[in-house]
XYZ file of C-alpha atoms in Angstrom:
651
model
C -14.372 -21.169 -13.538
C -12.019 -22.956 -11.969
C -12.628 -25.254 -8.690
C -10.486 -22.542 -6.674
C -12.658 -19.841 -8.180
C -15.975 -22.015 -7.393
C -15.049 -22.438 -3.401
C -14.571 -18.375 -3.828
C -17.901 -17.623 -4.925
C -19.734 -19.757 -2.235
C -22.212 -18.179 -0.147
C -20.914 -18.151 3.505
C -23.037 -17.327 6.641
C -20.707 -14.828 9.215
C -22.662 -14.290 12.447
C -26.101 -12.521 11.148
C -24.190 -11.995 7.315
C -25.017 -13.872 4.302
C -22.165 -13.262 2.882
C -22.893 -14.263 -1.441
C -19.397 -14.979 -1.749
C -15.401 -15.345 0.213
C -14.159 -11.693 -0.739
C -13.866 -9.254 2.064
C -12.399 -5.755 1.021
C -11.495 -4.111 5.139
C -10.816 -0.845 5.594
C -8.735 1.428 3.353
C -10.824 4.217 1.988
C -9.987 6.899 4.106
C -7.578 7.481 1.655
C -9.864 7.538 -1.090
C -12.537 10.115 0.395
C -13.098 11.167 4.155
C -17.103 9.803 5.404
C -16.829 11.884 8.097
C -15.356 15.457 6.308
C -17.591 17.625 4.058
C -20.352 16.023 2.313
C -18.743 15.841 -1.143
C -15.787 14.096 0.461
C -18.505 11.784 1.699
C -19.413 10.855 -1.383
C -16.502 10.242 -2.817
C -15.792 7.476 0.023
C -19.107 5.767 -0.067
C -19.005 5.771 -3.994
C -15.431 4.102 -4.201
C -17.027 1.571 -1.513
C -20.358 1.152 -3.802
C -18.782 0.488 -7.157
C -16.733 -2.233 -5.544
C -19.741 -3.378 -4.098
C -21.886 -3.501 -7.224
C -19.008 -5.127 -8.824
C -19.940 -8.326 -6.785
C -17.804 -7.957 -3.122
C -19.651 -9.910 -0.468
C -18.341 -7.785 2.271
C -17.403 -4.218 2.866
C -15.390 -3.596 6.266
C -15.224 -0.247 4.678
C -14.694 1.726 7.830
C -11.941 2.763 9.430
C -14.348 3.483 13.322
C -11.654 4.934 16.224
C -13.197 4.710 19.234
C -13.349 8.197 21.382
C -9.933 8.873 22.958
C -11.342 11.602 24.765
C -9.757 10.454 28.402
C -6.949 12.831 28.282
C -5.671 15.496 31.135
C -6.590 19.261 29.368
C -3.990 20.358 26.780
C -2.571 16.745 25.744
C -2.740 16.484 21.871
C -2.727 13.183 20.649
C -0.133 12.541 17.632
C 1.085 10.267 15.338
C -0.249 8.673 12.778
C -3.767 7.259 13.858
C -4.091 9.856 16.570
C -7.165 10.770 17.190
C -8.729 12.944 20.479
C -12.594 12.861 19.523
C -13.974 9.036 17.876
C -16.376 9.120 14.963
C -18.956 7.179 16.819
C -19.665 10.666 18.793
C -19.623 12.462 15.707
C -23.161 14.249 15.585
C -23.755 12.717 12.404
C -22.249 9.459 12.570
C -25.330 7.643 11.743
C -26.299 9.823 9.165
C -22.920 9.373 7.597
C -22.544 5.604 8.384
C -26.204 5.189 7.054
C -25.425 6.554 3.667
C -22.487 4.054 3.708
C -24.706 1.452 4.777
C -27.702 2.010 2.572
C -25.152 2.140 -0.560
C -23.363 -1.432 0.333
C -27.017 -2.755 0.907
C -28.092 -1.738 -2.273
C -25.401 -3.475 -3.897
C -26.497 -6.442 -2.332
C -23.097 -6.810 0.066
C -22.692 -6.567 3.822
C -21.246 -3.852 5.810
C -19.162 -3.228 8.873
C -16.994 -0.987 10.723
C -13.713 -1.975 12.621
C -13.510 -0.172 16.284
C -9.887 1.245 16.296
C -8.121 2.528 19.526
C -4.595 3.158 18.202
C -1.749 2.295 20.919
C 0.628 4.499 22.152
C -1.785 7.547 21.406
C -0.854 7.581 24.195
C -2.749 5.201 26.016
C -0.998 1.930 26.855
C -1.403 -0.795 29.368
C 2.114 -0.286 30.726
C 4.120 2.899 29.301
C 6.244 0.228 26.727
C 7.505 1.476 23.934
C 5.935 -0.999 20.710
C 7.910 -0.695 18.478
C 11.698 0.426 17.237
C 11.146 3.539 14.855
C 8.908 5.713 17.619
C 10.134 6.562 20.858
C 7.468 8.503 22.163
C 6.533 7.011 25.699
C 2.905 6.319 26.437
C 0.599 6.743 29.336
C -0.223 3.740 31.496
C -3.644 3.412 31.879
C -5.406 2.840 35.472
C -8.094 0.623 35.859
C -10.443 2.895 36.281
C -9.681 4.291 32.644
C -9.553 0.863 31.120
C -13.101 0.900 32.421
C -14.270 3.786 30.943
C -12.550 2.184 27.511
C -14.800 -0.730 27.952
C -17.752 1.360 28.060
C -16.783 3.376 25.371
C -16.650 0.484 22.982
C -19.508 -0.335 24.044
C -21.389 2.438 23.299
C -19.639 2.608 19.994
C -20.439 -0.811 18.831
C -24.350 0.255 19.440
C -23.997 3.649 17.310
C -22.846 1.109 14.630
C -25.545 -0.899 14.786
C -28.468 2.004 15.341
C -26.913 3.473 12.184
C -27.565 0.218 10.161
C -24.682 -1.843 10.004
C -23.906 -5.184 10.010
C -21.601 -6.066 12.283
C -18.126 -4.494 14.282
C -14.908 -5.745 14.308
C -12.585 -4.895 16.905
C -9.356 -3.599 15.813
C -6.707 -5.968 17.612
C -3.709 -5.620 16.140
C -0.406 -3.464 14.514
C -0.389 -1.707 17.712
C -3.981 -1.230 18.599
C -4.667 -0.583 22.475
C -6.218 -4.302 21.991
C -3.022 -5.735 20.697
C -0.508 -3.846 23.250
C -2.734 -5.562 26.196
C -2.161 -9.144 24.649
C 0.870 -8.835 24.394
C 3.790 -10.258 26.961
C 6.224 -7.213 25.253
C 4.240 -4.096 26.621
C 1.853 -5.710 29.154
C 3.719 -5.903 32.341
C 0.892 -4.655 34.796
C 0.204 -6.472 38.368
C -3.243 -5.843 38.347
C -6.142 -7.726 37.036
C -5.418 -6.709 33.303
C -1.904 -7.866 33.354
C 0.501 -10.610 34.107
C -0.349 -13.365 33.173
C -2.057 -14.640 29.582
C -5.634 -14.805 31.392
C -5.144 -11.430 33.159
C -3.447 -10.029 29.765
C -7.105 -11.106 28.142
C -9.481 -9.575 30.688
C -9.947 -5.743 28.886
C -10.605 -7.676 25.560
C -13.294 -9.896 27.511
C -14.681 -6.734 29.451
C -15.167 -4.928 26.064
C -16.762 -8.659 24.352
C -19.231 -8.886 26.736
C -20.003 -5.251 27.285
C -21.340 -5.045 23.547
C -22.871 -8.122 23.382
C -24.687 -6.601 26.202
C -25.725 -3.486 24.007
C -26.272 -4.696 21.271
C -27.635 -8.348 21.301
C -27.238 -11.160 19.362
C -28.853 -10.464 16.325
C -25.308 -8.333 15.518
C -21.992 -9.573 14.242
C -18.856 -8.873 15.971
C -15.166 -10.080 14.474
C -11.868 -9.251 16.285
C -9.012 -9.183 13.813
C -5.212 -9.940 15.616
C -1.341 -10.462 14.380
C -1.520 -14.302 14.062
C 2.113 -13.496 14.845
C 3.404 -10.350 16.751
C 6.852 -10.299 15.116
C 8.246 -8.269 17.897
C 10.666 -9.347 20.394
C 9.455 -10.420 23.537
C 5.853 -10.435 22.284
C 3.735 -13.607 21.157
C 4.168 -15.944 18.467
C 2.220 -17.794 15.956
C 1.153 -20.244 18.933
C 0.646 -17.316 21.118
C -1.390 -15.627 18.562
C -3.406 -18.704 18.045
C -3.950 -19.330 22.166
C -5.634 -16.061 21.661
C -7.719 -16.359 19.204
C -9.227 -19.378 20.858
C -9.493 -17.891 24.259
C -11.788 -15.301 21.797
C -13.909 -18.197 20.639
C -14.494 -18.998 23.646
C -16.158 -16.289 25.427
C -19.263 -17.105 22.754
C -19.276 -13.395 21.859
C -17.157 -13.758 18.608
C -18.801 -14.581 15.526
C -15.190 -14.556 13.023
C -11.633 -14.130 13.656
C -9.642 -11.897 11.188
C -5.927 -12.788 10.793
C -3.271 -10.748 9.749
C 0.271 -9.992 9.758
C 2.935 -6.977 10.947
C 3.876 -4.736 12.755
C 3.244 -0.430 12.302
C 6.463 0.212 10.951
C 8.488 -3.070 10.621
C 9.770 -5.338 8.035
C 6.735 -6.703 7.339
C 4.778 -3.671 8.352
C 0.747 -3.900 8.395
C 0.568 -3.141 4.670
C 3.409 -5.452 3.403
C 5.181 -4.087 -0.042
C 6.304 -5.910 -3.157
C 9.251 -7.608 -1.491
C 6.785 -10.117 0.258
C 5.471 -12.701 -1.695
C 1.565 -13.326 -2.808
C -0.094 -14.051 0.286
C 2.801 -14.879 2.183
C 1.135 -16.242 5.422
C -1.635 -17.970 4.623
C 0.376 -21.279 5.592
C -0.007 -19.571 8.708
C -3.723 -18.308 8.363
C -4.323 -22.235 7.641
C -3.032 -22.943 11.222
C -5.642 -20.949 12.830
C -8.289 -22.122 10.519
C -7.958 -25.972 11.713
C -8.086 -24.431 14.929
C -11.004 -22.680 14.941
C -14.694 -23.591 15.149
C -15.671 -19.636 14.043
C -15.095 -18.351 10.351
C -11.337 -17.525 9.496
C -11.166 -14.388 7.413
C -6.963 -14.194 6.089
C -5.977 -10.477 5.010
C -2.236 -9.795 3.693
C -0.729 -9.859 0.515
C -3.965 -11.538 -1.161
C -2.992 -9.422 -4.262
C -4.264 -11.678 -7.176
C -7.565 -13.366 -7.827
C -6.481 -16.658 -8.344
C -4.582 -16.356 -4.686
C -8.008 -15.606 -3.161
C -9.484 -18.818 -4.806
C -6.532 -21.062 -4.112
C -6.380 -19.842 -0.310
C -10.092 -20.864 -0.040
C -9.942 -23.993 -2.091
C -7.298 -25.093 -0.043
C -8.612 -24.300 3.455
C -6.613 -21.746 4.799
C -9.675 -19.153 5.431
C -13.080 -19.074 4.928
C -13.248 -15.226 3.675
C -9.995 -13.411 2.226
C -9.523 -9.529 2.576
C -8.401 -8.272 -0.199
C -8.134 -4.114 -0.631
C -5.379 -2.771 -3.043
C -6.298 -5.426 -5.461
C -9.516 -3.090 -5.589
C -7.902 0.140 -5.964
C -5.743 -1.726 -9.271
C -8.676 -3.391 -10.590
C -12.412 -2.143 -9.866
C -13.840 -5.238 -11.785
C -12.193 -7.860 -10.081
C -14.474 -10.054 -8.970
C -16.874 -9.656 -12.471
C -13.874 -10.008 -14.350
C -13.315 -13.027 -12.591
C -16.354 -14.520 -12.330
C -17.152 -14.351 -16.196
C -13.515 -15.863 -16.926
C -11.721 -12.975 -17.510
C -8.522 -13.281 -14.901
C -5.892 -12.091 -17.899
C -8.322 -8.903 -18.267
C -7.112 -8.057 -14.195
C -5.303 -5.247 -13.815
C -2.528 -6.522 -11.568
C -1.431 -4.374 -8.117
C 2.635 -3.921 -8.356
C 1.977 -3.320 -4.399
C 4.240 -0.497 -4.561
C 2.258 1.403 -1.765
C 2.151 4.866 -3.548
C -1.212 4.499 -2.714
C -0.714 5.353 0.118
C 2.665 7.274 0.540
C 1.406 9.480 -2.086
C -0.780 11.089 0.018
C 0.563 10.502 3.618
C 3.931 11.337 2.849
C 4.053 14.359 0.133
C 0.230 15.295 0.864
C -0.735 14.712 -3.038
C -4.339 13.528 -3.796
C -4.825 9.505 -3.525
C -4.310 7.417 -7.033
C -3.197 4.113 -7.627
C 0.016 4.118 -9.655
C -1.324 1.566 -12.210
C -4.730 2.768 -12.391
C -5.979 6.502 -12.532
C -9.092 6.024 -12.571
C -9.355 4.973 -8.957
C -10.697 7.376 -6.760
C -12.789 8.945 -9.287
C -15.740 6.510 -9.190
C -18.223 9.735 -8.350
C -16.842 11.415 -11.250
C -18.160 10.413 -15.030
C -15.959 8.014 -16.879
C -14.711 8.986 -19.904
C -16.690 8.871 -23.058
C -16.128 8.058 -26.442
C -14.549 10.759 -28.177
C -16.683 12.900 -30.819
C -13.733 12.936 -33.070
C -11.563 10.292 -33.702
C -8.211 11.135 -34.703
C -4.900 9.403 -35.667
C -2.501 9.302 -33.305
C 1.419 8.561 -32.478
C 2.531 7.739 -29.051
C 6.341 7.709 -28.836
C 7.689 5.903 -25.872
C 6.310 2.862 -23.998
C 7.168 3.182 -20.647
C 4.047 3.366 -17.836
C 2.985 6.699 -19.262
C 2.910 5.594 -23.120
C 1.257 2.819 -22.444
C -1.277 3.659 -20.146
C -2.068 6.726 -22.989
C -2.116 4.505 -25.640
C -4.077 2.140 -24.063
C -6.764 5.025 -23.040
C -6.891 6.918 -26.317
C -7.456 3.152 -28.207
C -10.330 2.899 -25.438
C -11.794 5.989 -26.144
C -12.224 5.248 -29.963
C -8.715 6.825 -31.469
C -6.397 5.143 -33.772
C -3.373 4.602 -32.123
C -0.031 3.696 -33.064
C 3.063 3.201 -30.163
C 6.908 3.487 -31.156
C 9.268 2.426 -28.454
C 12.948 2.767 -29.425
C 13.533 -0.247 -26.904
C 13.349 -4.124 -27.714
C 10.611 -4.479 -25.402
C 8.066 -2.376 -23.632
C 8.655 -1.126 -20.236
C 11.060 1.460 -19.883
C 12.425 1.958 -16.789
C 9.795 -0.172 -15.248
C 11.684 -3.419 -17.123
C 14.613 -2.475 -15.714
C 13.277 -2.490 -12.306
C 11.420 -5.478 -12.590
C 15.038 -7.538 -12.678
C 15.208 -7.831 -8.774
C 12.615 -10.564 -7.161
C 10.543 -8.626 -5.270
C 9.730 -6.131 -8.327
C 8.153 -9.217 -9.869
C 4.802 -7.667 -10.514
C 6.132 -4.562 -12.432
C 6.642 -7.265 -15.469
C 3.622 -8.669 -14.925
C 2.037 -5.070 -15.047
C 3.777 -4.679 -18.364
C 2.573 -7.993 -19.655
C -0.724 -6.888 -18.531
C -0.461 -4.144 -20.714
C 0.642 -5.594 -23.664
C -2.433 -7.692 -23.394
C -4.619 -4.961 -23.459
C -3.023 -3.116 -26.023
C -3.282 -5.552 -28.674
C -6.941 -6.409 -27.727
C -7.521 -2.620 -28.387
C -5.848 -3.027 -31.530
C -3.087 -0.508 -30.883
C -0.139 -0.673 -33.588
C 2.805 -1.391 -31.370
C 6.233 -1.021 -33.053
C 9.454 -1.809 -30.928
C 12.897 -1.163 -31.793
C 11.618 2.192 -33.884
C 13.577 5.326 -33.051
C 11.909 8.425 -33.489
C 13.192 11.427 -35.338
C 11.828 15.055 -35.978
C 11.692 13.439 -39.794
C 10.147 10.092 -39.162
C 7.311 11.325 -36.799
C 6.474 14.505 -39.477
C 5.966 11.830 -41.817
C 4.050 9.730 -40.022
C 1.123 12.092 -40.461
C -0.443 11.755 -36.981
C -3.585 13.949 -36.334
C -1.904 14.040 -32.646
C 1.510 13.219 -31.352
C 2.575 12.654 -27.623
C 5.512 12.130 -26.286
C 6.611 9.972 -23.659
C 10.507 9.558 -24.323
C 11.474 9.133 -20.850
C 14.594 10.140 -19.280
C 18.704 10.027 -19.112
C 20.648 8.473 -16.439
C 21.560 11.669 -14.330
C 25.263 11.795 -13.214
C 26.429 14.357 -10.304
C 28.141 17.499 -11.052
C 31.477 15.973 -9.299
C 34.956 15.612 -10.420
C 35.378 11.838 -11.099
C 31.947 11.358 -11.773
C 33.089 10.110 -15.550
C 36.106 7.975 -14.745
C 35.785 4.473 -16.607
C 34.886 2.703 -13.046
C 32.150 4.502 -12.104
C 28.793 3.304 -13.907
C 25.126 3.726 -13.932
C 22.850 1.301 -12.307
C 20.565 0.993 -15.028
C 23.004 -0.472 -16.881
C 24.455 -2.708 -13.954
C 20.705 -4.300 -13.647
C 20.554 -4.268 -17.497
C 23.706 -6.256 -17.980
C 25.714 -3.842 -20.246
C 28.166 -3.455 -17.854
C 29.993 -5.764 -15.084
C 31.035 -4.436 -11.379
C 33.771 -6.062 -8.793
C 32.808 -7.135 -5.764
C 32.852 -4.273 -3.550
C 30.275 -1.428 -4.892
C 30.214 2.032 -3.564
C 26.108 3.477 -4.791
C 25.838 6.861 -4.835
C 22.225 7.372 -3.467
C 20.679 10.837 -5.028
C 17.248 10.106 -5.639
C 14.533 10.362 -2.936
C 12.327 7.215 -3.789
C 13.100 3.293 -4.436
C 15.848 3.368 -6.702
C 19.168 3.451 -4.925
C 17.328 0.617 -2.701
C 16.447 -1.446 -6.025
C 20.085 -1.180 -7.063
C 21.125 -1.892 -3.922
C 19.110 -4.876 -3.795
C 19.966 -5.925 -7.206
C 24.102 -6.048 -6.337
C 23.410 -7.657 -2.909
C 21.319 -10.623 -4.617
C 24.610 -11.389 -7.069
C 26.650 -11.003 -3.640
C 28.173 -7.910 -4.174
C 29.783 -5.628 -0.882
C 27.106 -2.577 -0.962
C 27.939 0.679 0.761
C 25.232 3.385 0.185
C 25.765 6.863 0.066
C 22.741 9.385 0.820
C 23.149 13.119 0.858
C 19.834 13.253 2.576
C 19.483 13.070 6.047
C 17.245 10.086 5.973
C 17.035 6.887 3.751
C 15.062 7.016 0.504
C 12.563 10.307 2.475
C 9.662 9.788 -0.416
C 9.231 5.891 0.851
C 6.843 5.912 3.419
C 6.893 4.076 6.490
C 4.965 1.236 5.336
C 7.526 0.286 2.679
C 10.815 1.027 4.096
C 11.162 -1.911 6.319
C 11.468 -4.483 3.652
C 14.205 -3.413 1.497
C 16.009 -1.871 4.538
C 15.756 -5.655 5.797
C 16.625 -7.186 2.487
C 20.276 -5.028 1.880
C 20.979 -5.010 5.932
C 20.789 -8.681 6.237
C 22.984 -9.225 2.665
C 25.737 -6.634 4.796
C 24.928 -3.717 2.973
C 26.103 -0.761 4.849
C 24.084 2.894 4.701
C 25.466 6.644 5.287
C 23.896 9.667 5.236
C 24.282 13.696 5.224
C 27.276 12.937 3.215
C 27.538 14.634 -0.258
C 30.046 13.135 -2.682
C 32.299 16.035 -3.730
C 35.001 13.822 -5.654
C 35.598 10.607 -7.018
C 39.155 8.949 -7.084
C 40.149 5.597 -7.819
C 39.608 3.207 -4.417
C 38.159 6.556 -2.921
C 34.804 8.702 -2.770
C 35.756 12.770 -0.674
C 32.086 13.373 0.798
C 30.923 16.183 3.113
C 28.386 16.036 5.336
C 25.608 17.909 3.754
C 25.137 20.185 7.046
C 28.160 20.961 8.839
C 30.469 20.220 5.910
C 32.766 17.939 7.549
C 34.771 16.475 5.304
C 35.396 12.237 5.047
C 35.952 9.522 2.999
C 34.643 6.136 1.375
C 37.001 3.347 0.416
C 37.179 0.056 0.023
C 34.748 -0.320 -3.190
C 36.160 -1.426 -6.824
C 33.320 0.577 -8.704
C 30.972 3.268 -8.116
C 26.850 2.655 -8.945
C 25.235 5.611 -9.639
C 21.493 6.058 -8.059
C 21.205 9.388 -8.983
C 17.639 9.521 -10.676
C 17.283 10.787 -14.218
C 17.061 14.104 -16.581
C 14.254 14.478 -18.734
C 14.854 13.297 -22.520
C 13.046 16.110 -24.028
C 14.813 16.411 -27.012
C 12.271 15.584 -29.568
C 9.399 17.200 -28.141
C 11.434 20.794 -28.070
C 12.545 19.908 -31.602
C 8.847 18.978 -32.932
C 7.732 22.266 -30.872
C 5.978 24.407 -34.242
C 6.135 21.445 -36.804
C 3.497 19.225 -35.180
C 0.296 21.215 -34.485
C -1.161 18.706 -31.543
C 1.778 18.207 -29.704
C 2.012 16.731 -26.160
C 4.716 15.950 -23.367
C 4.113 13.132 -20.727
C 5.891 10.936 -18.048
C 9.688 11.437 -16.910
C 10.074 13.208 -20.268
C 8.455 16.408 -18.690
C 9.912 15.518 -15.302
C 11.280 12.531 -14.192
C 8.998 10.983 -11.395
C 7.194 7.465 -10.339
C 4.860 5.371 -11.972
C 1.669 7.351 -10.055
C 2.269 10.309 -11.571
C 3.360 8.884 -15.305
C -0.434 7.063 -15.296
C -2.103 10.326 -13.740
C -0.777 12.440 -16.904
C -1.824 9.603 -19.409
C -5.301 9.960 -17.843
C -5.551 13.686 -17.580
C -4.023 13.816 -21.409
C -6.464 10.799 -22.351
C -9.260 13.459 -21.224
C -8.373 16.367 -23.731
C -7.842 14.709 -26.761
């Protein structure tokens, strides 16, 4: 290993933890399986927590622990997301669900905790401020006799953790927590003892401190993780998050500090995208670290294994959080410890992870690896018969089939009628912050040839070429067509698609009207890609909201990106004609009728149609016949992978 991966793999003591090495994995796995719904929902959470465990992670923060938020007049639902009205830790089985976590992590040999979340705004607040600029729902200012109930209630809550065998608590402090929205100068403006000033603005953090070290002793770790940076106007600053976190150090009741970065909704949000580089702010979490006399644990953007090492090698933390980097690559720290960093299975950070479920209520996956989320079910097995077979197309679905199938003992052979593999992924990868698509696809390529998969490139497939191949099975993963609207105009020499903008095969003035009919990233990305070559963007959406399949965590950042390069957005307006130097819209709803000018070409966003050509042609000729990826109907890189998987399964 390297000297960055030796200072990883350290032992570290945190409070009561012997920690065997610097990699913390903090909550996420609520969206993997729910500890506290039915039992086999249970398992699935404290299994996806236990293989990453066993794999060799020296911590699990694994869960997600909102305090009771009981304190409510009769008939006031809590909502939002993070809303809750009745805390796990009163949960009648909280410590028989929390044990089986516990006993599972143990087992493993790692350590495990439980953050303490009271989200703010739901609807509790320390002064009725709104937090942020995408919600407007006012809050309730507490009293001070409710703020002491709050203290109690953490208190009490921090002892159910430890009577149910865990390790340690850390309290939730930050992207809008109660915590955070007392710290802060933006939404604390109380006159009372818990607000004013920056010692008054500290005292219900201190009350709850001391009211669990009181319960639960010192032979218990406690952690409070904070924005090192509130990133909100009229809130604190780097220095202001750092005067903090020593003011925490120095009530004696804090054994670690967590820092982290953003917002609930802003550009960056808590869970930062792809448009953010590699650990962004760990020049930051290096600030705090000099600082400090207590551990330093750094979570954001810590997406790659060697960015773990070099943050610890170079002093910027003591312990690094790292948690979709798990849900891409089980075996990252085993893969990394015996050498194997080019065998990682790189996060794109995408978040479909988690928009997948939150915002179209689909079951959780990780768009560049299937298997996560199954770790309770049984991995696939060698198959019983191995067969021959032809995988046509090498975007994310054909490879990640190919790549499975070779796994599973088949002989596999991949055509792509491209130069290079990738698809539409490629394409996408040719703006910045899509970076780690290409490295995905590298990835890939890797993997195929150390599976010994025949990879052909610049091979076109035909009904006669694939019969005569001979293939025991063939699948087909051809992708899809640019899709243009149904408008008059829509063909005229100056209006082209963005594929082939970003691909080069076609040149646009200066002043680009994009037609925005697709519900996910790629109007953004092509929006993105003109604005980077300095190009005048107006977008068009017929939908009444921007991109409605990218979930609040993501939006921010390209939104920032285009807004602050002068790109200008409309919505509700459908583009009914196109004329030279003019777009006739209608406003999806009432069907007012305007116009957009001012553009020399027109970008089409507009998604794709399924290239399923060959497949319907094959259809009777090929007896093992399959249809995969945009080719059955164009979608995202979560559900192309998904297919390969489910496909991988039957063959």
């Amino acid at each position: 290993m390297t000297r960055g991966m030796d200072a990883l793999f350290q032992p570290l003591q945190v409070g009561t933890m012997a920690l065997r090495n610097r990699i913390m994995l903090p909550p996420h796995g609520a969206a993997v399986g729910n500890l506290w719904g039915s039992l086999d929902d249970a398992r699935v959470n404290v299994g996806y927590w236990a293989s990453r465990a066993r794999d060799g992670a020296g911590w699990i923060d694994g869960i997600t622990g909102f305090v009771d938020n009981s304190l409510l007049v009769p008939g006031f639902v809590p909502t939002g997301l993070g809303a809750v009205r009745h805390g796990v830790f009163r949960a009648p089985f909280f410590k028989e669900r929390a044990g089986m976590y516990c006993d599972a992590i143990h087992e493993a040999g790692a350590c495990a905790t439980s953050q303490l979340v009271m989200q703010g705004g739901m609807p509790h607040s320390p002064s009725g401020r709104i937090a942020n600029y995408t919600n407007n729902q006012v809050s309730h200012a507490l009293r001070a006799d409710e703020i002491r109930w709050f203290v109690d209630e953490y208190a009490f809550s921090a002892r159910q953790a430890k009577e149910a065998g865990l390790d340690g608590v850390e309290l939730h402090a930050n992207h809008e927590d109660l915590l955070e929205l007392f710290f802060s100068p933006a939404t604390n403006l109380r006159d009372d003892e818990y607000g004013g000033d920056f010692e008054r603005r500290m005292r219900f953090i201190r009350d709850i401190l001391s009211a669990i070290r009181a319960e639960v002793g010192s032979d218990f770790t406690i952690g409070v993780r904070l924005n090192m940076d509130e990133l909100f106007e009229g809130g604190y600053d780097a220095d202001g998050g750092l005067a903090i976190a020593q003011a925490l150090e120095a009530t004696g009741h804090v054994d670690y500090i967590h820092g982290v970065i953003g917002n609930s909704w802003g550009a960056p949000s808590y869970l930062q995208p792809h448009n953010y580089g590699i650990a962004q702010w760990s020049g930051m979490a290096g600030r705090f670290k000099a600082a400090l006399k207590l551990p330093f644990v750094y979570t954001g953007r810590v997406t790659t294994i060697e960015a773990g090492a070099e943050i610890i090698a170079n002093g910027q933390a003591d312990v690094v959080g790292m948690a979709r980097a798990n849900f891409a690559e089980p075996n990252i720290v085993s893969k990394a410890k015996a050498g194997k960093v080019d065998e990682i299975r790189p996060c794109i950070g995408c978040n479909d992870c988690l928009h997948a479920r939150s915002v179209e209520g689909m079951p959780f996956g990780c768009a560049v690896n299937p298997r996560t989320g199954r770790e309770t079910e049984p991995v696939l097995g060698e198959a019983a018969v191995k067969k021959r077979v032809l995988v046509v197309g090498g975007g994310p679905a054909g490879l990640e089939l190919a790549a499975l199938l070779a796994e599973l003992g088949h002989a596999v052979t991949l055509w792509e009628r491209g130069a290079a593999l990738g698809g539409q992924m490629r394409i996408a990868g040719a703006v910045p912050e899509n970076r780690a698509f290409i490295d995905f696809l590298d990835f890939q390529r890797r993997r195929l040839d150390r599976l010994g998969v025949e990879v052909v490139v610049g091979k076109d497939a035909t009904v006669e070429n694939v019969a005569a191949f001979g293939a025991d099975t063939v699948a087909l993963a051809t992708g899809a067509t640019a899709r243009r609207p149904d408008v008059a105009g829509a063909h005229l020499p100056f209006v082209v698609d963005g594929r082939d903008v970003m691909t080069g095969a076609v040149t646009v003035g200066e002043r680009v009207a994009v037609i925005a009919a697709e519900d996910h990233m790629q109007p953004l990305v092509v929006a993105s890609f003109l604005v980077d070559r300095g190009k005048q963007v107006q977008l068009i959406y017929q939908t009444p909201a921007i991109a409605p399949l990218v979930g609040k965590y993501s939006i921010g950042a390209p939104l920032a990106k285009i807004s602050a390069r002068g790109a200008r957005v409309r919505v509700m307006e459908r583009v009914v004609a196109i004329e030279q130097g003019r777009l006739h819209t209608r406003n999806v709803y009432s069907g007012a009728e305007s116009e957009v000018v001012d553009f020399d070409n027109v970008v089409l966003a507009c998604g794709g149609v399924a290239e399923s050509g060959l497949y319907d042609a094959l259809r009777g000729t090929v007896k093992d016949l399959h249809i995969l990826g945009d080719a059955y109907a164009p979608r995202r890189i979560w559900f192309a992978t998904r297919q390969a998987y489910e496909l991988a399964a039957t063959i």
